[in-house]
Coordinates of C-alpha atoms in Angstrom, one line a residue:
M8 CA -50.0 -29.9 -47.8
S9 CA -48.7 -32.4 -45.4
A10 CA -48.0 -31.8 -41.7
L11 CA -44.7 -30.1 -41.0
P12 CA -42.3 -31.7 -38.5
W13 CA -41.9 -29.8 -35.2
S14 CA -40.2 -30.3 -31.9
R15 CA -40.0 -28.5 -28.6
S16 CA -37.8 -28.9 -25.6
D17 CA -37.2 -27.1 -22.3
Q18 CA -33.5 -27.0 -21.4
Y19 CA -33.1 -25.5 -18.0
D20 CA -34.4 -21.9 -18.4
H21 CA -34.4 -22.1 -22.3
K22 CA -37.5 -23.0 -24.2
L23 CA -36.6 -24.3 -27.7
R24 CA -39.1 -24.6 -30.5
I25 CA -38.3 -26.1 -33.9
A26 CA -40.7 -26.2 -36.9
G27 CA -40.2 -27.3 -40.5
L28 CA -37.1 -28.6 -42.2
N29 CA -34.3 -26.2 -42.7
N30 CA -32.5 -28.0 -45.5
G31 CA -32.2 -26.3 -48.9
Y32 CA -32.7 -22.7 -47.5
D33 CA -31.1 -19.8 -49.3
D34 CA -31.8 -17.0 -46.8
I35 CA -32.0 -16.6 -43.0
V36 CA -33.9 -13.9 -41.2
L37 CA -33.0 -13.4 -37.5
S38 CA -35.6 -12.0 -35.1
G39 CA -34.3 -10.7 -31.8
D40 CA -31.2 -8.8 -30.9
P41 CA -28.2 -11.1 -30.5
T42 CA -26.2 -8.4 -28.8
S43 CA -28.6 -8.0 -25.9
D44 CA -29.8 -11.5 -25.0
R45 CA -30.1 -15.1 -26.1
N46 CA -33.8 -14.9 -27.0
R47 CA -34.2 -15.1 -30.8
T48 CA -35.8 -16.9 -33.7
C49 CA -34.0 -17.9 -36.9
Y50 CA -36.4 -18.1 -39.9
Y51 CA -35.1 -20.2 -42.9
L52 CA -36.4 -19.1 -46.3
R53 CA -36.2 -20.7 -49.7
Q54 CA -36.9 -18.3 -52.6
G55 CA -38.7 -16.0 -50.1
E56 CA -40.9 -18.8 -48.7
P57 CA -40.5 -19.7 -45.0
V58 CA -39.6 -23.3 -44.7
A59 CA -38.5 -23.6 -41.1
A60 CA -37.8 -21.7 -37.9
D61 CA -35.8 -22.3 -34.7
S62 CA -36.7 -20.2 -31.7
V63 CA -35.3 -19.8 -28.2
N64 CA -37.5 -18.2 -25.5
R65 CA -39.7 -16.4 -28.0
P66 CA -43.2 -18.0 -27.7
G67 CA -44.8 -15.3 -29.8
D68 CA -42.5 -16.1 -32.7
S69 CA -43.4 -19.7 -32.3
M70 CA -47.1 -18.9 -32.8
T71 CA -46.3 -16.7 -35.8
T72 CA -44.2 -19.5 -37.3
N73 CA -47.2 -21.9 -37.2
G74 CA -49.2 -19.5 -39.4
I75 CA -46.5 -18.7 -42.0
L76 CA -44.6 -21.9 -42.8
G77 CA -45.5 -23.0 -46.3
Q78 CA -46.8 -19.6 -47.4
V79 CA -45.7 -18.5 -50.9
A80 CA -44.1 -15.3 -49.7
V81 CA -43.8 -13.3 -46.5
D82 CA -42.8 -9.7 -45.6
T83 CA -39.6 -10.4 -43.8
T84 CA -39.7 -7.0 -42.1
A85 CA -42.8 -8.2 -40.2
L86 CA -40.7 -11.1 -38.8
T87 CA -38.1 -8.8 -37.4
P88 CA -39.5 -6.1 -35.1
E89 CA -36.0 -5.6 -33.5
V90 CA -33.1 -6.4 -35.8
A91 CA -32.7 -8.1 -39.2
V92 CA -29.4 -9.8 -40.0

């Protein structure tokens, strides 16, 4: 497996983390509660396999992302401790 592209950026008080390529995804899993704050992670899945993730102010999710991208299948409930959309 080749290295996955990633990027990070600090924009004022927001820490952005992007990993993988989100083209060709067929499902999205959102971690975080969009009704309470702006801190969240969007996981992009293709046939149940995580292919990319974008996170804002969720460093723990960024660490999880590094371990799951490219896995054959993941339990999406483990990605969403708060809310799944």
